[in-house]
CSV table of C-alpha atoms and ligand atoms in Angstrom, one decimal:
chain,number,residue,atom,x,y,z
A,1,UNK,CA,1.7,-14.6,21.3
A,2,UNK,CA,3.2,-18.3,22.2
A,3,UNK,CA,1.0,-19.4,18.5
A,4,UNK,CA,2.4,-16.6,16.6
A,5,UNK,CA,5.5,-17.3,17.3
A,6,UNK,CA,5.4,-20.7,16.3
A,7,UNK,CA,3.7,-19.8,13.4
A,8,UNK,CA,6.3,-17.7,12.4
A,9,UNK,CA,8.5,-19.9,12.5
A,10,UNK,CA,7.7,-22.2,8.9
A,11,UNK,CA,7.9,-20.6,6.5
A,12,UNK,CA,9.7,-17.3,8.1
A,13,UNK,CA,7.2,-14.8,9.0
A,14,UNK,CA,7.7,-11.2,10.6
A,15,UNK,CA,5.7,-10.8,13.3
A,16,UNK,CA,3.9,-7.4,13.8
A,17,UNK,CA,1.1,-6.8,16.6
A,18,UNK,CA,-1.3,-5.1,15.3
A,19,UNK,CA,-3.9,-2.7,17.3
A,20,UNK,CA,-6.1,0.2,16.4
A,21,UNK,CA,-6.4,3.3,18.4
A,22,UNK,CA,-9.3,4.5,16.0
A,23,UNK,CA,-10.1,7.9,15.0
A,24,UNK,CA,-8.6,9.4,11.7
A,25,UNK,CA,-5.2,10.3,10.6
A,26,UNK,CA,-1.7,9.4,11.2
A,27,UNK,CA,-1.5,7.4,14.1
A,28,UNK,CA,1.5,6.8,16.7
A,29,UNK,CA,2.6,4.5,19.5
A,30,UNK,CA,1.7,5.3,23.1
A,31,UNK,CA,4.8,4.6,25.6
A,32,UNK,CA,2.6,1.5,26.7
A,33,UNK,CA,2.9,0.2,23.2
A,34,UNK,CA,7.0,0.8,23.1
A,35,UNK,CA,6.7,-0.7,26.5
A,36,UNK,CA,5.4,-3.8,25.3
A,37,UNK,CA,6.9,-4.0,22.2
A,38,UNK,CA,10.4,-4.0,23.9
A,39,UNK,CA,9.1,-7.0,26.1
A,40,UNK,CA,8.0,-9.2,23.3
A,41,UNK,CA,10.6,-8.6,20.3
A,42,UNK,CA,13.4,-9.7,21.7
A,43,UNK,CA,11.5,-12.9,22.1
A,44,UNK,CA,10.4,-13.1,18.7
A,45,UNK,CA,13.6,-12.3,17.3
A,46,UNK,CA,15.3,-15.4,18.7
A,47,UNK,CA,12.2,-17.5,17.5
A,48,UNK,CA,12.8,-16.1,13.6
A,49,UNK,CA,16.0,-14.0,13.8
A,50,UNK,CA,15.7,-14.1,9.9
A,51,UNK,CA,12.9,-11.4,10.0
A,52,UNK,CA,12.7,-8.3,10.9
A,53,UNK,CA,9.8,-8.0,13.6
A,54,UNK,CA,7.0,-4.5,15.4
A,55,UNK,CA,4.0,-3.0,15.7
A,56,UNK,CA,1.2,-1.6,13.4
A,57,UNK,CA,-1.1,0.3,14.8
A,58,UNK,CA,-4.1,1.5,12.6
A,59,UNK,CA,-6.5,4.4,12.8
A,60,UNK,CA,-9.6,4.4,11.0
A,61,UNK,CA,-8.3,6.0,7.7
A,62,UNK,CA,-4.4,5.3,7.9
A,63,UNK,CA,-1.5,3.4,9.4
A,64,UNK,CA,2.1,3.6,11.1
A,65,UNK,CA,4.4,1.0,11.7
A,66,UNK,CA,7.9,0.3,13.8
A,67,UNK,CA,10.4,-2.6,13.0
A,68,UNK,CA,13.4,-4.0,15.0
A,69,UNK,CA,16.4,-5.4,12.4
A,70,UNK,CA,17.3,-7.1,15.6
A,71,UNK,CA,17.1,-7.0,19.6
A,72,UNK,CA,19.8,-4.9,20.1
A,73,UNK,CA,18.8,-2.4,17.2
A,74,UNK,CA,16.8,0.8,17.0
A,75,UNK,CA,13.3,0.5,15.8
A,76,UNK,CA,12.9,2.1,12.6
A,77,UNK,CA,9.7,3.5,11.1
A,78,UNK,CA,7.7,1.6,7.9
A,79,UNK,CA,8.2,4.5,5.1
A,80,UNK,CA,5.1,2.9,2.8
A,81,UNK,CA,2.4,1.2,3.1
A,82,UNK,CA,0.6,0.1,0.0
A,83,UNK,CA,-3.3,-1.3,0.2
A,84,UNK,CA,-3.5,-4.0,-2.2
A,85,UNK,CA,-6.8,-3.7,-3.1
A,86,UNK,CA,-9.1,-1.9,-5.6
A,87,UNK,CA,-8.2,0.9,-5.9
A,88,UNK,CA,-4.4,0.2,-4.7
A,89,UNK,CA,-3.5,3.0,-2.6
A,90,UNK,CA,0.1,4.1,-1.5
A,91,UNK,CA,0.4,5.9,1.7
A,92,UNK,CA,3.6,7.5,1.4
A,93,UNK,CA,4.8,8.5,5.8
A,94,UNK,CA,8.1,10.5,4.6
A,95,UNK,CA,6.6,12.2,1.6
B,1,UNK,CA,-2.0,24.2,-16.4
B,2,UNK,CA,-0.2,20.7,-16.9
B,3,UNK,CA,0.3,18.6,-19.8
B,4,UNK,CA,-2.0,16.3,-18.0
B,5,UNK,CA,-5.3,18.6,-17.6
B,6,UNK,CA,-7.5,17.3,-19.9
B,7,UNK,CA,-7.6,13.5,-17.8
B,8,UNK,CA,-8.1,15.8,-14.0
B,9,UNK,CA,-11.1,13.4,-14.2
B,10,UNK,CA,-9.1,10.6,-13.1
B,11,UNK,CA,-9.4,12.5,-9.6
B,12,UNK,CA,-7.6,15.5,-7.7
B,13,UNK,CA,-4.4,13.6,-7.2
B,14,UNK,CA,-4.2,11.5,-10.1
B,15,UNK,CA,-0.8,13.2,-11.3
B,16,UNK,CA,0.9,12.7,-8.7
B,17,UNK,CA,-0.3,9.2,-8.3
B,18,UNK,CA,0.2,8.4,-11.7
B,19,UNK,CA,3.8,10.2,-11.2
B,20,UNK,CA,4.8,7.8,-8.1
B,21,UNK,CA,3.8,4.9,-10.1
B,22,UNK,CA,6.7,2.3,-11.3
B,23,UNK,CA,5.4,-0.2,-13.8
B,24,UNK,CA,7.6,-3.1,-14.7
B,25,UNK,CA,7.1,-4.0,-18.2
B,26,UNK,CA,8.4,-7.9,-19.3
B,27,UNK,CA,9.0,-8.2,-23.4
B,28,UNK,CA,8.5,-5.0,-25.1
B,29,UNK,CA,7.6,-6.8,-28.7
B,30,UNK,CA,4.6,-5.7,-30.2
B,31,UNK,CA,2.2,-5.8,-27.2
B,32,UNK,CA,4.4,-4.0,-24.9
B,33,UNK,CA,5.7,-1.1,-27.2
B,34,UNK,CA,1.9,0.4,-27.0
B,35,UNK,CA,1.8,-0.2,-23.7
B,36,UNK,CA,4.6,1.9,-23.2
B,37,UNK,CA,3.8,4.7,-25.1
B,38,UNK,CA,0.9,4.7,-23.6
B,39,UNK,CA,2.2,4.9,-20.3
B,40,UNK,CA,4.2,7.4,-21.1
B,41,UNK,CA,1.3,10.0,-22.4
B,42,UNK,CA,-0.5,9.2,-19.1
B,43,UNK,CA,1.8,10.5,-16.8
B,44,UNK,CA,3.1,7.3,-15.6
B,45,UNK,CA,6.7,8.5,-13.7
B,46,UNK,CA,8.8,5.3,-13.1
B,47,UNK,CA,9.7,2.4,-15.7
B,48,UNK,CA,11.3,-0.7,-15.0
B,49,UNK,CA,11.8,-2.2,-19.1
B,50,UNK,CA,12.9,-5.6,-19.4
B,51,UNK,CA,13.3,-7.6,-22.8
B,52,UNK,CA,16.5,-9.6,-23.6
B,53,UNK,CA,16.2,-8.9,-27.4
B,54,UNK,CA,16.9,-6.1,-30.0
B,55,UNK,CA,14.7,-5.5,-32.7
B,56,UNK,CA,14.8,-7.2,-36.2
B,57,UNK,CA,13.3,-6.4,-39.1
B,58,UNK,CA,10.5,-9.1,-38.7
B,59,UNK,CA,9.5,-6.9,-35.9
B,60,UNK,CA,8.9,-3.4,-37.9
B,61,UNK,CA,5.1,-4.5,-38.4
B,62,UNK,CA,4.2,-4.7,-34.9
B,63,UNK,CA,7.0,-3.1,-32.6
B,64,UNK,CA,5.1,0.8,-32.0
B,65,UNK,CA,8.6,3.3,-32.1
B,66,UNK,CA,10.8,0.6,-33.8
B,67,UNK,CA,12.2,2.6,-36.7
B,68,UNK,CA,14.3,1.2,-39.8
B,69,UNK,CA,17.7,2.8,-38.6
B,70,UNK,CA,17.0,1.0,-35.2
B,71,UNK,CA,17.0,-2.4,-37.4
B,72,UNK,CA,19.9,-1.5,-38.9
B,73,UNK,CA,21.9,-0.4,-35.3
B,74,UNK,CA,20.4,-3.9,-33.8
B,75,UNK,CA,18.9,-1.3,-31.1
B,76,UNK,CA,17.7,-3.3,-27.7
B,77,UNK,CA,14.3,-3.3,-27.3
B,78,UNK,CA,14.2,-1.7,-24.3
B,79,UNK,CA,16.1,1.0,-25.3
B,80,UNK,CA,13.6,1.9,-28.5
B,81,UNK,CA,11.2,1.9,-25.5
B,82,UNK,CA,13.2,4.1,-23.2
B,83,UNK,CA,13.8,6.7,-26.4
B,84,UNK,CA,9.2,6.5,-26.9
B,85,UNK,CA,8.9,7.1,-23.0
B,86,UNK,CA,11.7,10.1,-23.3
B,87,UNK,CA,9.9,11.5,-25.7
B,88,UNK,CA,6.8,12.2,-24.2
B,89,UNK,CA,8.2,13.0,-20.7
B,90,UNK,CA,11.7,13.6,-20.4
B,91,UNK,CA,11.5,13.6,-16.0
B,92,UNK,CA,10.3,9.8,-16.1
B,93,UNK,CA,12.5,7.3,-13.9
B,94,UNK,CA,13.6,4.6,-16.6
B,95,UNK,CA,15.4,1.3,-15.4
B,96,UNK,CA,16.5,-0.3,-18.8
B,97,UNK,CA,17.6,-4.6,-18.3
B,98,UNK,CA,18.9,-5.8,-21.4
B,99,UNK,CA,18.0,-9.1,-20.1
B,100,UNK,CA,16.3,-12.3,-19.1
B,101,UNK,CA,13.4,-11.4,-16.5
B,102,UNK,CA,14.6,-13.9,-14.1
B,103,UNK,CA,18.2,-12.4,-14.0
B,104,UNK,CA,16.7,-8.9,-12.8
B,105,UNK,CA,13.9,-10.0,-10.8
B,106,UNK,CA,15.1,-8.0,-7.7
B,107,UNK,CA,14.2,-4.8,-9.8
B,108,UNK,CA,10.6,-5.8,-11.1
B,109,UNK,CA,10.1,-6.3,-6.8
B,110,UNK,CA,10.2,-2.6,-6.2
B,111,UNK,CA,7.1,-1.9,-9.4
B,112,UNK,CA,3.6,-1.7,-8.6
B,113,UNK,CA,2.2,-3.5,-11.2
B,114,UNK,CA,3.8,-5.9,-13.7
B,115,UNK,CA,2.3,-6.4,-17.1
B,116,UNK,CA,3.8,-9.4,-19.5
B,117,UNK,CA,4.5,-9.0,-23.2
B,118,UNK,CA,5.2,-12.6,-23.5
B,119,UNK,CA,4.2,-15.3,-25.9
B,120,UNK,CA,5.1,-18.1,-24.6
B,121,UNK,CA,2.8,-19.9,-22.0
B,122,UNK,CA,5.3,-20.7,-19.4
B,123,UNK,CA,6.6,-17.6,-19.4
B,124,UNK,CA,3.0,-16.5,-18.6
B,125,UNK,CA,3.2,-18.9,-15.9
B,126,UNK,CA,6.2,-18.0,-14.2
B,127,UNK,CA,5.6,-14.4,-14.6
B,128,UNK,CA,2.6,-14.5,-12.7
B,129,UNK,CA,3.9,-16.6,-10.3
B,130,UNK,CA,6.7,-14.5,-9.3
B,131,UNK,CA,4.2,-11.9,-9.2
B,132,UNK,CA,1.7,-13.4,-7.0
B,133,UNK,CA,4.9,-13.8,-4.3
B,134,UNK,CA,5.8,-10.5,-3.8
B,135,UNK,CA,2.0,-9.5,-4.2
B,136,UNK,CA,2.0,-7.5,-7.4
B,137,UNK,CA,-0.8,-6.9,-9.8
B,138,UNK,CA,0.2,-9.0,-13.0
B,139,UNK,CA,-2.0,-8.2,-16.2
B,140,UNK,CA,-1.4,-10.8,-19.4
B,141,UNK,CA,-1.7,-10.1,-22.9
B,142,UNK,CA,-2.1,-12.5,-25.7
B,143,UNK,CA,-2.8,-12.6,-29.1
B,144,UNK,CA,-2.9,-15.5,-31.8
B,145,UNK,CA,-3.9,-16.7,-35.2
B,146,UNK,CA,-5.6,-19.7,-35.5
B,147,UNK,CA,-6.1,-21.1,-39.0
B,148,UNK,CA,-10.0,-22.1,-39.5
B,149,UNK,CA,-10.2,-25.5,-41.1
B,150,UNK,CA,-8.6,-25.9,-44.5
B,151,UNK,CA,-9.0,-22.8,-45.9
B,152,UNK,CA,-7.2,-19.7,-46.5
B,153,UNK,CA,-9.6,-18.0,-43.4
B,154,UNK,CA,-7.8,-17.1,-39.9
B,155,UNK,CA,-9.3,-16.4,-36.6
B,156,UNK,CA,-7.1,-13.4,-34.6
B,157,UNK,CA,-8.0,-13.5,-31.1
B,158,UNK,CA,-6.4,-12.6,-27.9
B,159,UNK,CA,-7.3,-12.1,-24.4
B,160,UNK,CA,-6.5,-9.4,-21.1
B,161,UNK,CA,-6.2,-10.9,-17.8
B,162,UNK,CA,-5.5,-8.6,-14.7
B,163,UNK,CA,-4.6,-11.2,-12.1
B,164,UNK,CA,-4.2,-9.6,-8.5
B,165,UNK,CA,-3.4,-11.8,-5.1
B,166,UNK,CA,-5.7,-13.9,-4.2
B,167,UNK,CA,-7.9,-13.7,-6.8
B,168,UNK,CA,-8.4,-15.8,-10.3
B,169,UNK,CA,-5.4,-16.8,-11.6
B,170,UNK,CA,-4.5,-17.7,-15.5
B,171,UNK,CA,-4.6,-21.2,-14.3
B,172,UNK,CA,-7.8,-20.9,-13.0
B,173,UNK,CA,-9.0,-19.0,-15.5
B,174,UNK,CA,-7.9,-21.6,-18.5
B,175,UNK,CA,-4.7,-19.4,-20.3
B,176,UNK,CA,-2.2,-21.4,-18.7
B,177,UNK,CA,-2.9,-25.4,-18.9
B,178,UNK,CA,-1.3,-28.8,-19.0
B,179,UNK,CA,-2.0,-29.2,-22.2
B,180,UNK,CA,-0.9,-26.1,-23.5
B,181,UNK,CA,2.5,-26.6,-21.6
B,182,UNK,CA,2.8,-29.6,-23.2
B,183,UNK,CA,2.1,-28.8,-26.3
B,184,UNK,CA,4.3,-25.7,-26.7
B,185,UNK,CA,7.3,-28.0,-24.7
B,186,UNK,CA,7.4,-30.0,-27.8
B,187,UNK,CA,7.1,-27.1,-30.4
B,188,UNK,CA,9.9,-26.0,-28.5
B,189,UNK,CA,12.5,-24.5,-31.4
B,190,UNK,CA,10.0,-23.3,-34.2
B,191,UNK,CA,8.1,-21.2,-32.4
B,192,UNK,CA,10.1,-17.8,-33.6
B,193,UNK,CA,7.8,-17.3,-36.7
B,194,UNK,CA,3.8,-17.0,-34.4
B,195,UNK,CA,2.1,-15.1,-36.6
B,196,UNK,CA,2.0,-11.4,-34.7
B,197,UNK,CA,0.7,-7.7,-36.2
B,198,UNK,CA,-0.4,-4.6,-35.1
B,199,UNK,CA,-3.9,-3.7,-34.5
B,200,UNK,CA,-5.1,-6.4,-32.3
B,201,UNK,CA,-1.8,-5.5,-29.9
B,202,UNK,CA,-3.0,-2.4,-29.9
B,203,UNK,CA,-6.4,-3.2,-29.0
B,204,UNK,CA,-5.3,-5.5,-26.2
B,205,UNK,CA,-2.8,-3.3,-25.0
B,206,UNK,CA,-5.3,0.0,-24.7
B,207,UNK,CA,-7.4,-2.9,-22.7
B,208,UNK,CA,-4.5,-3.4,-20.3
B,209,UNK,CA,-3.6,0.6,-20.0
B,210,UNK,CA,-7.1,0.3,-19.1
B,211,UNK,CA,-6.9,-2.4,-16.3
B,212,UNK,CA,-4.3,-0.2,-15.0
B,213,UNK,CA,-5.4,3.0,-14.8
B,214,UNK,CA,-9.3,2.0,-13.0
B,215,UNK,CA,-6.9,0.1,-10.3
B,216,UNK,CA,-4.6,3.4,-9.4
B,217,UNK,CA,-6.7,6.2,-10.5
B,218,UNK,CA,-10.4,5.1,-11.1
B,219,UNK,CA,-13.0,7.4,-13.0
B,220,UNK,CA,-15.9,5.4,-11.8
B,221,UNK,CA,-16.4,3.4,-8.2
B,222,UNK,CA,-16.4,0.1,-9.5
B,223,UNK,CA,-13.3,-0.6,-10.0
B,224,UNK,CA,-11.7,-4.1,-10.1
B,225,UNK,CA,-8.4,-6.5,-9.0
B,226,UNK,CA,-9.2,-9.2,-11.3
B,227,UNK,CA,-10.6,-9.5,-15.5
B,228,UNK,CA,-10.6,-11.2,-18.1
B,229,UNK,CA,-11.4,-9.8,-21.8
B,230,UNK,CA,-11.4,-12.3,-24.4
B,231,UNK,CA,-10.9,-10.2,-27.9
B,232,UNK,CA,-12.2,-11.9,-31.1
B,233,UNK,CA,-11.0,-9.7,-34.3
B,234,UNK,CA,-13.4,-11.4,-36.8
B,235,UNK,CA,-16.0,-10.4,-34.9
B,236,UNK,CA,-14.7,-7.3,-33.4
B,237,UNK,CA,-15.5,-7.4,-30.0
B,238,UNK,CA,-14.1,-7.3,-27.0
B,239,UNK,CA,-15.9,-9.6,-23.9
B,240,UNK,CA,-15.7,-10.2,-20.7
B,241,UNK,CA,-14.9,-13.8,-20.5
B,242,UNK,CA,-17.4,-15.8,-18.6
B,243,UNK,CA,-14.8,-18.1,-17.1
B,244,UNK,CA,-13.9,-15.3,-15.0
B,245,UNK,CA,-17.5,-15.2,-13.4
B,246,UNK,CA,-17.5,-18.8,-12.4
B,247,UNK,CA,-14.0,-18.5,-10.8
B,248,UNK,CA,-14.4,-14.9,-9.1
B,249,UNK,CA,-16.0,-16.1,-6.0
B,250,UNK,CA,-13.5,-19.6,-5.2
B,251,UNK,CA,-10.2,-19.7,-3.8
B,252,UNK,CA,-7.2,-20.1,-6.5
B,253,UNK,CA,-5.8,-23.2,-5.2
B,254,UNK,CA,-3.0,-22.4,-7.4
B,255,UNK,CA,-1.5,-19.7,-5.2
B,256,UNK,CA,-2.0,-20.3,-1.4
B,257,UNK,CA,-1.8,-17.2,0.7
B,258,UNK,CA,1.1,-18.4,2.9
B,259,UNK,CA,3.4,-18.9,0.0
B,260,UNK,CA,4.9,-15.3,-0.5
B,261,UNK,CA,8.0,-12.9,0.3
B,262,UNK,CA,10.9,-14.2,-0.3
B,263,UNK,CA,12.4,-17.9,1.5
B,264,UNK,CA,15.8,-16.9,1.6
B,265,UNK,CA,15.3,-13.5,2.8
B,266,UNK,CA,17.3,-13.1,6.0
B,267,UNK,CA,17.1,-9.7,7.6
B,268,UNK,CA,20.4,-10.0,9.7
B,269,UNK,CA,21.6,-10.1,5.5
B,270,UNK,CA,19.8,-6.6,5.0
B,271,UNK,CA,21.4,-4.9,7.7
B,272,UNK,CA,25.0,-5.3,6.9
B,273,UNK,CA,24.2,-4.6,3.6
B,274,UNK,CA,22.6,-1.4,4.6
B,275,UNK,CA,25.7,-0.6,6.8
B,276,UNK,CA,28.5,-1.2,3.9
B,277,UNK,CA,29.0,1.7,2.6
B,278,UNK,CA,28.1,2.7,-1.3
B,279,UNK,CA,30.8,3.0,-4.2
B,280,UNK,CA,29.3,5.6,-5.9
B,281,UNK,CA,27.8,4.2,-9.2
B,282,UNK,CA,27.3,0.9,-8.4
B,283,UNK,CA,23.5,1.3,-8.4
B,284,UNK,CA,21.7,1.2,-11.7
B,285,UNK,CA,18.5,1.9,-10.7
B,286,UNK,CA,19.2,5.0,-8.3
B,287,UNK,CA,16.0,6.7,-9.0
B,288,UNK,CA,14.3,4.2,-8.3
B,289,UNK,CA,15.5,2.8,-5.2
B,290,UNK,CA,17.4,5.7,-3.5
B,291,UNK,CA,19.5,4.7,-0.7
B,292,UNK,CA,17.2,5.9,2.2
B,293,UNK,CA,14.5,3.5,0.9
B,294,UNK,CA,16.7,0.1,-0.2
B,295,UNK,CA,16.1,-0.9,3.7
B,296,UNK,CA,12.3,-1.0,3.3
B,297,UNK,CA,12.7,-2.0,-0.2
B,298,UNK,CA,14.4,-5.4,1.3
B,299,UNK,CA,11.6,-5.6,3.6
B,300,UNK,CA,8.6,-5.8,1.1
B,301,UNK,CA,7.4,-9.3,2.2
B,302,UNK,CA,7.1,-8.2,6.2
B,303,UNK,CA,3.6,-7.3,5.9
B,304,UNK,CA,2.6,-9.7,3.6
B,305,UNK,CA,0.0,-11.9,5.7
B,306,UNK,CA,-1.9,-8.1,6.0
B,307,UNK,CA,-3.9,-6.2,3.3
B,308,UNK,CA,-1.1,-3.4,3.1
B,309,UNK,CA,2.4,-3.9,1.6
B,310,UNK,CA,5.9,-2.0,2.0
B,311,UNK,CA,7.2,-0.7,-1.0
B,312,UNK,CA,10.5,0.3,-1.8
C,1,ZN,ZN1,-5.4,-20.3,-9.6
């Protein structure tokens, strides 16, 4: 966590920790995860207050993602994600 | 039945994928006004159209949709285009900038791919490098006529380059070099009459719609982020560049992965934007960045260091 944060730092990086709870399908965050993820932002949000900073988390076959504008601001969710590969697939959450 | 039945091959949900798709499109000269139309008949939904220039007689032999009476109104480029895509599908989200690239490069950061209409090499160059930032597919076209010794004989050749992140780039694959900077730095002023006409920009377009439409909606499972076609006219062929299988398997050194998103973005900047409220019309590009998306849409570097990306 300590070398993320510093390596957000130059050039200004978000920081998102990432984790998989497998299986296929949207997935979502367990309270542990919220837990957590109010522990650490706050911290990362002083380190590179000009990003945005979360959590992924990644099932086999899809994605969801939380972001804080700021420590003292609801999380909102990531509306796209886009896979930059070939093919490029968008993976539209609010469609 | 949809006007789109007869490409279902493309896969189940290639409409709608097509549909969602915005493609920026920089210079719509010659090269550009096929891509367009092109576009347009394959369902493509969203348009971001940039060229600075209306359309002169000089350009009625190449520019696809220019017509006399446009010559005659000094029409904007972008606007012929915006009348071909109409045309052929009157629900497609248009953004027309009447303009340098550079002064509305906030709205080419919202397209999922980019392809350049653009003669010059360091506009090549800075196209691609402003693509490769905010991790969008760029694809190049090219075309020129070289004279062949002293004689009356020419040599019409071009060349397609998809360049994705982290992969190839026109540097690495020889389009953009010293030299040629150099060069066209000191031609700088007479380079308005390049020889230009129709049929190979057509060719070399169909090659890009190509590139485009096996990255989004591929009929075969093969499909690629990175090419490079090198068109001769004399002989008629079209080839896949062996440059591009030397480079494919090093690192470009010409675009490091760390270097993307943008420096100055400042999220604390987003949010009281997001929070002023809207004057009604102040947005241009409303269908394409509606207001419940312009937060995210600020927010398309965060994931950058990951293979996934937010748009819009
Ligand atoms: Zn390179």
């Amino acid at each position: 966590m300590r070398k993320a944060a510093q390596a957000s730092y130059r050039p200004p990086s978000a920081i998102l920790h990432v984790h998989t709870h497998g299986g296929r399908g949207r997935p979502g965050f367990s309270r542990v995860d919220l837990d957590s993820a109010a522990s650490f932002v706050p911290g990362f949000a002083e380190t590179a207050p000009r990003m945005p900073h979360g959590l992924l988390v990644l099932s086999n076959d899809s994605v969801h993602g939380l972001l804080w504008a700021g420590p003292d601001r609801p999380a909102f969710p990531i509306n796209s994600f886009k896979r930059i590969s070939a093919p490029i697939r968008a993976d539209w959450s609010d469609k | 039945m949809s006007w789109l039945d007869r490409q279902s091959f493309l896969g189940p949900d290639s409409d709608q994928v097509l549909q969602d798709l915005t493609v920026g499109l920089v210079g719509l000269g010659g090269g550009n006004s096929h891509v367009v139309q092109q576009l347009a008949h394959l369902g493509v939904g969203g348009f971001v159209l940039v060229d600075d220039d209306v359309i002169s007689e000089t350009n009625l032999n190449r520019l696809v949709g220019g017509t006399l009476e446009d010559v005659l109104e000094a029409r904007p480029k972008t606007e012929i285009a915006k009348r071909v895509v109409l045309s052929v599908n009157p629900e497609a989200r248009i953004a027309c900038h009447q303009a340098k690239w550079q002064e509305v490069a906030e709205h080419l950061r919202a397209c999922d791919i980019i392809i350049g209409g653009v003669d010059r090499i360091i506009a090549k160059s800075e196209l691609e490098a402003f693509c490769r930032r905010f991790l969008t597919p760029y694809i190049d076209m090219g075309m020129d006529v070289h004279r062949l010794g002293d004689a009356d004989e020419f040599l019409v050749a071009g060349q397609v380059v998809l360049s994705s992140p982290s992969t190839p780039c026109l540097r690495c694959l020889g389009v953009v070099t010293d030299s040629a900077l150099t060069e066209e730095a000191g031609q700088y002023g007479d380079a308005g009459g390049k020889p230009q006409v129709v049929w190979p920009n057509g060719i070399l377009a169909s090659t890009a719609v190509g590139l485009l439409v096996q990255l989004f909606t591929p009929w075969h499972g093969r499909p690629v982020r990175s090419a490079y076609y090198a068109y001769d006219a004399n002989q008629g062929t079209m080839t896949v560049s062996e440059r591009l299988g030397r480079r494919a398997s090093k690192d470009c050194p010409h675009f490091p992965p760390d270097e993307v998103g943008d420096p100055r973005f400042d999220i604390r900047e987003v949010v009281t934007r997001a929070e002023t409220p809207i004057e009604r019309g102040t947005i241009d590009t409303v269908p394409l960045a509606e207001p419940k998306h312009r937060l995210t849409a600020l927010l398309a570097m965060v994931l950058d260091l990951l293979p996934f990306k937010v748009r819009r």
